[in-house]
Amino acid sequence: MTRRELLAYLPAAASLKSDQRSAAPFERIDTHTHIRRLAPLLSAALENEQWRCLTICVSRASGDEQSDLEDMIRGSANVHRQSNGRIAWATAFDARGFENSNFASRTVEGLRHSFERGAIAVKIWKNIGMSIRSKTGEYLLPDNVALTPVFEAIQSADKTLIAHLAEPDGAWLPLDKNNPEIDYYSGHPEWHMHGRKGVPAKETILSARDHILERHPKLRVVGCHLGSDEEHWDRLGQRLDRYPNFAVDVAARVRYLMRGNHEQARQFLMKHQDRVLYATDFTLPSVDGSAATRELQDTHDRDWNFFSGKGTLSYRKSEIPCLGLPEKVLHKIFRENAMRWLPGIAGV
Ligand SMILES: [Zn+2]
């Protein structure tokens, strides 16, 4: 095949190197990144290649660790402003004080302040369910009534709840060669739940998340990382069918779609084409944005090729078939769903 034929065959020149990228098919949106400062190179790349992003704050502190959330919020709000809105932002709150009597009022007040600075969503993280505990030692689950007023405030402000709850199955499996996430949990033993006493099962955490969807049917909820059902597309599909207020992002989980059954992945995306949001989980490091920017561009190109292409692409030393989704579906996954589930993401 000549180069010209190859280009005609691929809807986007996705497998090309950075200096050979072709024009963007339309303005696409990456709904899950972590960008706390504006790197000029990154800004230029997003603008040139017509991408918008959502940068998401996370309250990561557990136990009595010092929280970095205030800095993160300040940085994200600045990035939003300096990027002229090309990078939208989502705020977060520290759930560790959930037993304090003024928890709800203080948290809601903090969120209101973020909304005034343009935040379009609020993120909750896996430390709810897997790390934060009550004074008597029980794990805080996402459906704890202490959080109800917070979810009500998010809904009444017409913002979206972004929920990274639970983890891939590997967190609850022994760390051996059959564990698909052995690399991550070897480096992050604090999130490896297998063999620990009293930790909630994965399904307990996901059921608690489902209670939020049930109790707040008008609250939009985006479940990060395929809603942590990355290995169970049938079960995820049932949840999407049951809860019309639930959508999922594919952040850091396109690899599961790539290495899974090609036809099942395609059918899942076709069936739930209104409920899946494209995302990467890109993090801009605090020093040197240039290598990271190139990495983001490569990920965007590779993923676009995977979703839109009709040929194959090489991934981890094997050739995998691309999904070849119809243009209408690509438009939804890479743009329209983001605008519907995260209003304000593309400006006003
Ligand atoms: Zn993330």
mmCIF file of C-alpha atoms and ligand atoms in Angstrom:
data_model
loop_
_atom_site.group_PDB
_atom_site.id
_atom_site.type_symbol
_atom_site.label_atom_id
_atom_site.label_comp_id
_atom_site.label_asym_id
_atom_site.label_seq_id
_atom_site.Cartn_x
_atom_site.Cartn_y
_atom_site.Cartn_z
ATOM 1 C CA MET A 1 0.000 0.000 0.000
ATOM 2 C CA THR A 2 1.391 3.415 -0.879
ATOM 3 C CA ARG A 3 1.449 6.198 1.672
ATOM 4 C CA ARG A 4 -1.325 8.011 -0.184
ATOM 5 C CA GLU A 5 -3.525 4.898 -0.141
ATOM 6 C CA LEU A 6 -2.788 4.441 3.538
ATOM 7 C CA LEU A 7 -3.872 7.995 4.287
ATOM 8 C CA ALA A 8 -7.064 7.526 2.317
ATOM 9 C CA TYR A 9 -7.725 4.363 4.269
ATOM 10 C CA LEU A 10 -7.365 5.973 7.692
ATOM 11 C CA PRO A 11 -9.965 8.631 8.533
ATOM 12 C CA ALA A 12 -7.282 10.410 10.543
ATOM 13 C CA ALA A 13 -3.571 10.277 10.047
ATOM 14 C CA ALA A 14 -3.450 8.911 13.524
ATOM 15 C CA SER A 15 -0.405 6.742 13.377
ATOM 16 C CA LEU A 16 1.772 9.525 12.028
ATOM 17 C CA LYS A 17 4.519 11.247 13.934
ATOM 18 C CA SER A 18 3.916 14.652 15.475
ATOM 19 C CA ASP A 19 5.300 16.652 12.552
ATOM 20 C CA GLN A 20 3.014 14.835 10.137
ATOM 21 C CA ARG A 21 -0.334 15.199 11.853
ATOM 22 C CA SER A 22 -3.250 16.009 9.578
ATOM 23 C CA ALA A 23 -6.031 18.490 10.172
ATOM 24 C CA ALA A 24 -8.399 17.749 13.048
ATOM 25 C CA PRO A 25 -11.660 16.102 11.900
ATOM 26 C CA PHE A 26 -13.621 18.328 14.335
ATOM 27 C CA GLU A 27 -12.997 19.894 17.741
ATOM 28 C CA ARG A 28 -12.617 16.937 20.100
ATOM 29 C CA ILE A 29 -12.837 16.877 23.895
ATOM 30 C CA ASP A 30 -10.719 14.964 26.417
ATOM 31 C CA THR A 31 -12.908 14.818 29.531
ATOM 32 C CA HIS A 32 -10.355 13.599 32.086
ATOM 33 C CA THR A 33 -6.957 15.233 32.568
ATOM 34 C CA HIS A 34 -4.945 16.683 35.445
ATOM 35 C CA ILE A 35 -3.410 19.998 34.447
ATOM 36 C CA ARG A 36 -2.514 22.368 37.301
ATOM 37 C CA ARG A 37 -0.429 24.892 35.402
ATOM 38 C CA LEU A 38 -0.517 26.125 31.865
ATOM 39 C CA ALA A 39 2.499 25.002 29.814
ATOM 40 C CA PRO A 40 2.773 27.150 26.651
ATOM 41 C CA LEU A 41 3.585 24.122 24.520
ATOM 42 C CA LEU A 42 0.533 22.244 25.741
ATOM 43 C CA SER A 43 -1.699 25.245 25.105
ATOM 44 C CA ALA A 44 -0.410 25.588 21.578
ATOM 45 C CA ALA A 45 -0.818 21.872 20.893
ATOM 46 C CA LEU A 46 -4.434 21.834 22.093
ATOM 47 C CA GLU A 47 -5.222 24.863 20.009
ATOM 48 C CA ASN A 48 -3.447 23.645 16.852
ATOM 49 C CA GLU A 49 -4.995 20.234 16.970
ATOM 50 C CA GLN A 50 -8.373 21.503 18.091
ATOM 51 C CA TRP A 51 -8.748 19.729 21.408
ATOM 52 C CA ARG A 52 -10.545 20.865 24.532
ATOM 53 C CA CYS A 53 -9.892 19.306 27.942
ATOM 54 C CA LEU A 54 -11.385 19.016 31.364
ATOM 55 C CA THR A 55 -8.842 19.240 34.172
ATOM 56 C CA ILE A 56 -10.031 17.495 37.309
ATOM 57 C CA CYS A 57 -9.107 18.215 40.934
ATOM 58 C CA VAL A 58 -8.817 15.237 43.262
ATOM 59 C CA SER A 59 -8.880 15.206 47.043
ATOM 60 C CA ARG A 60 -6.263 12.523 47.578
ATOM 61 C CA ALA A 61 -5.416 12.921 51.228
ATOM 62 C CA SER A 62 -6.135 9.997 53.515
ATOM 63 C CA GLY A 63 -5.677 9.534 57.265
ATOM 64 C CA ASP A 64 -4.076 12.690 58.651
ATOM 65 C CA GLU A 65 -2.107 13.558 55.527
ATOM 66 C CA GLN A 66 -1.833 17.198 54.582
ATOM 67 C CA SER A 67 -4.286 18.111 51.810
ATOM 68 C CA ASP A 68 -3.043 19.771 48.614
ATOM 69 C CA LEU A 69 -6.576 20.433 47.401
ATOM 70 C CA GLU A 70 -6.607 24.206 47.889
ATOM 71 C CA ASP A 71 -3.491 24.615 45.715
ATOM 72 C CA MET A 72 -4.984 22.303 43.139
ATOM 73 C CA ILE A 73 -8.225 24.280 43.018
ATOM 74 C CA ARG A 74 -6.347 27.561 42.658
ATOM 75 C CA GLY A 75 -4.127 26.129 39.904
ATOM 76 C CA SER A 76 -7.023 24.604 37.986
ATOM 77 C CA ALA A 77 -9.133 27.765 38.120
ATOM 78 C CA ASN A 78 -6.108 29.713 36.792
ATOM 79 C CA VAL A 79 -5.515 27.211 33.997
ATOM 80 C CA HIS A 80 -9.163 27.587 33.002
ATOM 81 C CA ARG A 81 -8.873 31.362 32.881
ATOM 82 C CA GLN A 82 -5.471 31.488 31.170
ATOM 83 C CA SER A 83 -6.544 29.002 28.506
ATOM 84 C CA ASN A 84 -9.548 31.185 27.698
ATOM 85 C CA GLY A 85 -11.789 28.313 28.614
ATOM 86 C CA ARG A 86 -10.189 25.740 26.312
ATOM 87 C CA ILE A 87 -9.416 23.825 29.495
ATOM 88 C CA ALA A 88 -12.526 23.529 31.677
ATOM 89 C CA TRP A 89 -12.178 22.459 35.296
ATOM 90 C CA ALA A 90 -13.779 20.261 37.912
ATOM 91 C CA THR A 91 -13.416 20.850 41.634
ATOM 92 C CA ALA A 92 -13.362 18.395 44.567
ATOM 93 C CA PHE A 93 -13.897 18.320 48.317
ATOM 94 C CA ASP A 94 -12.177 16.622 51.229
ATOM 95 C CA ALA A 95 -14.542 13.973 52.610
ATOM 96 C CA ARG A 96 -12.466 13.195 55.698
ATOM 97 C CA GLY A 97 -14.512 15.453 57.964
ATOM 98 C CA PHE A 98 -17.773 13.662 57.150
ATOM 99 C CA GLU A 99 -18.553 13.063 60.846
ATOM 100 C CA ASN A 100 -18.260 16.741 61.792
ATOM 101 C CA SER A 101 -21.542 18.556 62.356
ATOM 102 C CA ASN A 102 -20.661 21.380 59.965
ATOM 103 C CA PHE A 103 -19.298 19.065 57.233
ATOM 104 C CA ALA A 104 -22.182 19.574 54.785
ATOM 105 C CA SER A 105 -22.442 23.342 55.161
ATOM 106 C CA ARG A 106 -18.683 23.894 54.878
ATOM 107 C CA THR A 107 -18.373 21.554 51.904
ATOM 108 C CA VAL A 108 -21.314 23.076 50.042
ATOM 109 C CA GLU A 109 -19.899 26.553 50.696
ATOM 110 C CA GLY A 110 -16.539 25.456 49.252
ATOM 111 C CA LEU A 111 -18.219 24.031 46.152
ATOM 112 C CA ARG A 112 -20.190 27.228 45.651
ATOM 113 C CA HIS A 113 -16.930 29.158 45.664
ATOM 114 C CA SER A 114 -15.519 26.829 42.969
ATOM 115 C CA PHE A 115 -18.683 27.147 40.869
ATOM 116 C CA GLU A 116 -18.304 30.928 41.001
ATOM 117 C CA ARG A 117 -14.827 30.459 39.568
ATOM 118 C CA GLY A 118 -16.226 28.412 36.706
ATOM 119 C CA ALA A 119 -15.990 24.787 37.887
ATOM 120 C CA ILE A 120 -18.452 22.673 35.908
ATOM 121 C CA ALA A 121 -18.243 19.435 37.912
ATOM 122 C CA VAL A 122 -17.179 17.875 41.219
ATOM 123 C CA LYS A 123 -15.026 14.795 41.569
ATOM 124 C CA ILE A 124 -15.183 12.120 44.241
ATOM 125 C CA TRP A 125 -12.371 9.615 44.439
ATOM 126 C CA LYS A 126 -11.580 6.049 45.409
ATOM 127 C CA ASN A 127 -10.482 7.072 48.919
ATOM 128 C CA ILE A 128 -14.254 7.057 49.494
ATOM 129 C CA GLY A 129 -14.856 3.328 49.849
ATOM 130 C CA MET A 130 -11.222 2.249 50.076
ATOM 131 C CA SER A 131 -9.425 4.463 52.545
ATOM 132 C CA ILE A 132 -11.351 7.080 54.554
ATOM 133 C CA ARG A 133 -12.763 5.672 57.786
ATOM 134 C CA SER A 134 -15.030 6.782 60.583
ATOM 135 C CA LYS A 135 -13.748 7.325 64.111
ATOM 136 C CA THR A 136 -14.896 3.795 64.925
ATOM 137 C CA GLY A 137 -13.016 2.358 61.954
ATOM 138 C CA GLU A 138 -15.723 1.699 59.341
ATOM 139 C CA TYR A 139 -14.955 2.620 55.762
ATOM 140 C CA LEU A 140 -16.841 5.621 54.428
ATOM 141 C CA LEU A 141 -18.988 4.421 51.518
ATOM 142 C CA PRO A 142 -20.212 6.772 48.788
ATOM 143 C CA ASP A 143 -23.881 6.393 49.789
ATOM 144 C CA ASN A 144 -23.237 7.555 53.372
ATOM 145 C CA VAL A 145 -26.007 10.046 54.277
ATOM 146 C CA ALA A 146 -23.366 12.609 55.299
ATOM 147 C CA LEU A 147 -22.733 13.116 51.577
ATOM 148 C CA THR A 148 -26.391 13.503 50.580
ATOM 149 C CA PRO A 149 -26.558 17.311 51.019
ATOM 150 C CA VAL A 150 -23.371 17.616 48.941
ATOM 151 C CA PHE A 151 -24.863 15.650 46.057
ATOM 152 C CA GLU A 152 -28.069 17.708 46.338
ATOM 153 C CA ALA A 153 -26.041 20.910 46.102
ATOM 154 C CA ILE A 154 -24.218 19.653 42.996
ATOM 155 C CA GLN A 155 -27.490 18.792 41.344
ATOM 156 C CA SER A 156 -29.248 22.028 42.236
ATOM 157 C CA ALA A 157 -26.305 24.009 40.819
ATOM 158 C CA ASP A 158 -26.730 21.944 37.602
ATOM 159 C CA LYS A 159 -23.183 20.590 37.837
ATOM 160 C CA THR A 160 -22.004 17.025 37.214
ATOM 161 C CA LEU A 161 -20.659 14.495 39.715
ATOM 162 C CA ILE A 162 -17.532 12.734 38.446
ATOM 163 C CA ALA A 163 -17.000 9.499 40.352
ATOM 164 C CA HIS A 164 -13.857 7.444 40.428
ATOM 165 C CA LEU A 165 -14.998 4.792 42.890
ATOM 166 C CA ALA A 166 -13.456 1.338 43.401
ATOM 167 C CA GLU A 167 -10.672 0.078 41.162
ATOM 168 C CA PRO A 168 -10.015 -2.608 38.547
ATOM 169 C CA ASP A 169 -10.622 -6.164 39.828
ATOM 170 C CA GLY A 170 -6.864 -6.532 40.286
ATOM 171 C CA ALA A 171 -7.028 -4.514 43.525
ATOM 172 C CA TRP A 172 -8.931 -7.399 45.131
ATOM 173 C CA LEU A 173 -6.846 -10.207 43.546
ATOM 174 C CA PRO A 174 -3.520 -11.711 44.610
ATOM 175 C CA LEU A 175 -0.471 -9.949 43.168
ATOM 176 C CA ASP A 176 0.717 -12.598 40.735
ATOM 177 C CA LYS A 177 1.188 -12.916 36.999
ATOM 178 C CA ASN A 178 -2.550 -13.436 36.475
ATOM 179 C CA ASN A 179 -3.237 -10.012 37.936
ATOM 180 C CA PRO A 180 -3.631 -7.624 34.966
ATOM 181 C CA GLU A 181 -2.795 -4.667 37.210
ATOM 182 C CA ILE A 182 0.269 -6.184 38.907
ATOM 183 C CA ASP A 183 2.471 -3.253 37.868
ATOM 184 C CA TYR A 184 0.217 -0.632 39.401
ATOM 185 C CA TYR A 185 -0.504 -2.378 42.694
ATOM 186 C CA SER A 186 3.120 -3.402 43.166
ATOM 187 C CA GLY A 187 3.939 0.304 43.118
ATOM 188 C CA HIS A 188 0.822 1.357 45.073
ATOM 189 C CA PRO A 189 0.333 -1.231 47.830
ATOM 190 C CA GLU A 190 -1.921 1.234 49.694
ATOM 191 C CA TRP A 191 -4.646 0.527 47.108
ATOM 192 C CA HIS A 192 -4.169 -3.230 47.031
ATOM 193 C CA MET A 193 -7.109 -4.568 49.021
ATOM 194 C CA HIS A 194 -6.528 -8.300 48.636
ATOM 195 C CA GLY A 195 -6.103 -10.101 51.954
ATOM 196 C CA ARG A 196 -6.914 -7.051 54.090
ATOM 197 C CA LYS A 197 -9.413 -7.425 56.871
ATOM 198 C CA GLY A 198 -12.607 -5.367 56.896
ATOM 199 C CA VAL A 199 -12.154 -3.703 53.500
ATOM 200 C CA PRO A 200 -15.333 -3.390 51.434
ATOM 201 C CA ALA A 201 -15.663 -5.696 48.439
ATOM 202 C CA LYS A 202 -15.547 -4.028 45.044
ATOM 203 C CA GLU A 203 -19.223 -4.787 44.441
ATOM 204 C CA THR A 204 -20.158 -3.218 47.800
ATOM 205 C CA ILE A 205 -18.555 0.053 46.692
ATOM 206 C CA LEU A 206 -20.155 -0.035 43.242
ATOM 207 C CA SER A 207 -23.580 -0.843 44.737
ATOM 208 C CA ALA A 208 -23.172 2.144 47.054
ATOM 209 C CA ARG A 209 -22.460 4.273 43.976
ATOM 210 C CA ASP A 210 -25.597 2.857 42.369
ATOM 211 C CA HIS A 211 -27.573 4.015 45.423
ATOM 212 C CA ILE A 212 -26.490 7.588 44.620
ATOM 213 C CA LEU A 213 -27.810 7.139 41.069
ATOM 214 C CA GLU A 214 -31.092 5.811 42.471
ATOM 215 C CA ARG A 215 -31.535 8.443 45.151
ATOM 216 C CA HIS A 216 -30.657 11.370 42.893
ATOM 217 C CA PRO A 217 -32.174 10.489 39.512
ATOM 218 C CA LYS A 218 -31.670 14.051 38.260
ATOM 219 C CA LEU A 219 -28.002 14.197 39.229
ATOM 220 C CA ARG A 220 -25.698 13.597 36.230
ATOM 221 C CA VAL A 221 -22.957 11.150 37.199
ATOM 222 C CA VAL A 222 -19.937 10.295 35.056
ATOM 223 C CA GLY A 223 -18.167 7.145 36.244
ATOM 224 C CA CYS A 224 -14.423 7.343 35.591
ATOM 225 C CA HIS A 225 -12.493 4.480 34.027
ATOM 226 C CA LEU A 226 -15.547 2.730 32.522
ATOM 227 C CA GLY A 227 -17.200 3.069 35.913
ATOM 228 C CA SER A 228 -14.611 0.602 37.308
ATOM 229 C CA ASP A 229 -16.423 -2.140 35.363
ATOM 230 C CA GLU A 230 -13.567 -2.163 32.837
ATOM 231 C CA GLU A 231 -13.545 -5.954 32.728
ATOM 232 C CA HIS A 232 -17.320 -6.434 32.811
ATOM 233 C CA TRP A 233 -18.940 -4.692 29.855
ATOM 234 C CA ASP A 234 -22.176 -6.679 30.237
ATOM 235 C CA ARG A 235 -22.560 -5.629 33.854
ATOM 236 C CA LEU A 236 -21.675 -2.045 32.938
ATOM 237 C CA GLY A 237 -24.248 -2.149 30.132
ATOM 238 C CA GLN A 238 -26.925 -3.298 32.593
ATOM 239 C CA ARG A 239 -26.051 -0.414 34.879
ATOM 240 C CA LEU A 240 -26.260 2.071 32.010
ATOM 241 C CA ASP A 241 -29.651 0.609 31.069
ATOM 242 C CA ARG A 242 -30.900 0.844 34.642
ATOM 243 C CA TYR A 243 -29.636 4.368 35.420
ATOM 244 C CA PRO A 244 -30.310 6.947 32.709
ATOM 245 C CA ASN A 245 -28.387 9.549 34.762
ATOM 246 C CA PHE A 246 -25.133 7.547 34.452
ATOM 247 C CA ALA A 247 -22.412 7.825 31.803
ATOM 248 C CA VAL A 248 -18.785 6.658 31.829
ATOM 249 C CA ASP A 249 -15.421 7.923 30.656
ATOM 250 C CA VAL A 250 -12.710 5.715 29.149
ATOM 251 C CA ALA A 251 -9.807 7.455 30.934
ATOM 252 C CA ALA A 252 -6.756 5.174 31.128
ATOM 253 C CA ARG A 253 -8.965 2.260 30.058
ATOM 254 C CA VAL A 254 -8.824 2.372 26.252
ATOM 255 C CA ARG A 255 -6.217 -0.372 26.728
ATOM 256 C CA TYR A 256 -8.975 -2.659 28.066
ATOM 257 C CA LEU A 257 -10.991 -2.023 24.898
ATOM 258 C CA MET A 258 -7.877 -2.608 22.775
ATOM 259 C CA ARG A 259 -6.911 -5.916 24.281
ATOM 260 C CA GLY A 260 -10.470 -7.191 24.859
ATOM 261 C CA ASN A 261 -12.777 -8.850 22.349
ATOM 262 C CA HIS A 262 -12.914 -6.528 19.357
ATOM 263 C CA GLU A 263 -16.500 -7.300 18.343
ATOM 264 C CA GLN A 264 -17.812 -6.986 21.916
ATOM 265 C CA ALA A 265 -16.049 -3.661 22.350
ATOM 266 C CA ARG A 266 -17.604 -2.390 19.134
ATOM 267 C CA GLN A 267 -21.083 -3.606 20.071
ATOM 268 C CA PHE A 268 -20.801 -2.052 23.531
ATOM 269 C CA LEU A 269 -19.826 1.330 22.095
ATOM 270 C CA MET A 270 -22.529 1.193 19.415
ATOM 271 C CA LYS A 271 -25.226 0.288 21.944
ATOM 272 C CA HIS A 272 -24.149 2.867 24.535
ATOM 273 C CA GLN A 273 -22.977 5.529 22.093
ATOM 274 C CA ASP A 274 -24.742 8.304 24.042
ATOM 275 C CA ARG A 275 -23.153 7.345 27.365
ATOM 276 C CA VAL A 276 -19.419 7.028 26.717
ATOM 277 C CA LEU A 277 -17.031 10.000 26.954
ATOM 278 C CA TYR A 278 -13.550 10.031 25.501
ATOM 279 C CA ALA A 279 -10.827 10.697 28.095
ATOM 280 C CA THR A 280 -7.153 9.949 28.758
ATOM 281 C CA ASP A 281 -6.263 10.662 32.430
ATOM 282 C CA PHE A 282 -3.276 12.692 31.196
ATOM 283 C CA THR A 283 -1.271 14.351 33.985
ATOM 284 C CA LEU A 284 0.979 17.305 33.267
ATOM 285 C CA PRO A 285 4.110 16.940 35.413
ATOM 286 C CA SER A 286 5.296 19.946 37.395
ATOM 287 C CA VAL A 287 8.508 20.233 35.356
ATOM 288 C CA ASP A 288 9.110 20.078 31.602
ATOM 289 C CA GLY A 289 5.833 19.950 29.752
ATOM 290 C CA SER A 290 7.284 19.167 26.346
ATOM 291 C CA ALA A 291 7.721 15.402 26.601
ATOM 292 C CA ALA A 292 4.341 15.100 28.327
ATOM 293 C CA THR A 293 2.682 17.205 25.642
ATOM 294 C CA ARG A 294 4.059 14.944 22.923
ATOM 295 C CA GLU A 295 2.873 11.936 24.872
ATOM 296 C CA LEU A 296 -0.622 13.401 25.102
ATOM 297 C CA GLN A 297 -0.650 14.098 21.363
ATOM 298 C CA ASP A 298 0.449 10.536 20.649
ATOM 299 C CA THR A 299 -2.239 9.134 22.940
ATOM 300 C CA HIS A 300 -4.911 11.299 21.337
ATOM 301 C CA ASP A 301 -3.786 10.199 17.871
ATOM 302 C CA ARG A 302 -3.496 6.525 18.744
ATOM 303 C CA ASP A 303 -6.904 6.462 20.437
ATOM 304 C CA TRP A 304 -8.563 8.360 17.604
ATOM 305 C CA ASN A 305 -7.077 5.877 15.183
ATOM 306 C CA PHE A 306 -8.330 2.987 17.319
ATOM 307 C CA PHE A 307 -11.906 4.292 17.513
ATOM 308 C CA SER A 308 -12.162 5.614 13.949
ATOM 309 C CA GLY A 309 -9.696 3.614 11.829
ATOM 310 C CA LYS A 310 -10.574 0.664 9.651
ATOM 311 C CA GLY A 311 -7.194 -1.034 9.616
ATOM 312 C CA THR A 312 -5.005 -2.231 12.470
ATOM 313 C CA LEU A 313 -2.618 -0.500 14.807
ATOM 314 C CA SER A 314 0.344 -1.742 16.752
ATOM 315 C CA TYR A 315 -0.136 -1.818 20.474
ATOM 316 C CA ARG A 316 2.368 -3.411 22.853
ATOM 317 C CA LYS A 317 4.071 -5.386 20.123
ATOM 318 C CA SER A 318 0.881 -6.802 18.604
ATOM 319 C CA GLU A 319 -1.354 -5.698 15.766
ATOM 320 C CA ILE A 320 -4.889 -5.037 16.934
ATOM 321 C CA PRO A 321 -7.920 -4.236 14.774
ATOM 322 C CA CYS A 322 -9.315 -0.705 14.949
ATOM 323 C CA LEU A 323 -13.010 -0.275 15.706
ATOM 324 C CA GLY A 324 -14.022 1.746 12.640
ATOM 325 C CA LEU A 325 -16.963 3.420 14.390
ATOM 326 C CA PRO A 326 -19.348 5.446 12.219
ATOM 327 C CA GLU A 327 -18.737 9.185 12.036
ATOM 328 C CA LYS A 328 -21.935 9.981 13.929
ATOM 329 C CA VAL A 329 -20.825 7.804 16.870
ATOM 330 C CA LEU A 330 -17.307 9.278 16.854
ATOM 331 C CA HIS A 331 -18.879 12.724 17.083
ATOM 332 C CA LYS A 332 -20.803 11.649 20.166
ATOM 333 C CA ILE A 333 -17.928 9.925 21.986
ATOM 334 C CA PHE A 334 -15.347 12.602 21.181
ATOM 335 C CA ARG A 335 -17.553 15.676 21.588
ATOM 336 C CA GLU A 336 -21.337 15.709 21.909
ATOM 337 C CA ASN A 337 -21.574 13.424 24.955
ATOM 338 C CA ALA A 338 -19.048 15.591 26.776
ATOM 339 C CA MET A 339 -21.150 18.664 26.070
ATOM 340 C CA ARG A 340 -24.340 16.987 27.262
ATOM 341 C CA TRP A 341 -22.959 15.275 30.371
ATOM 342 C CA LEU A 342 -20.591 18.100 31.345
ATOM 343 C CA PRO A 343 -22.420 21.289 30.366
ATOM 344 C CA GLY A 344 -20.038 24.230 30.055
ATOM 345 C CA ILE A 345 -17.105 22.087 28.921
ATOM 346 C CA ALA A 346 -16.985 23.821 25.560
ATOM 347 C CA GLY A 347 -17.655 27.326 26.911
ATOM 348 C CA VAL A 348 -21.032 29.011 26.862
HETATM 349 ZN ZN ZN B 1 -7.589 10.830 36.901
#
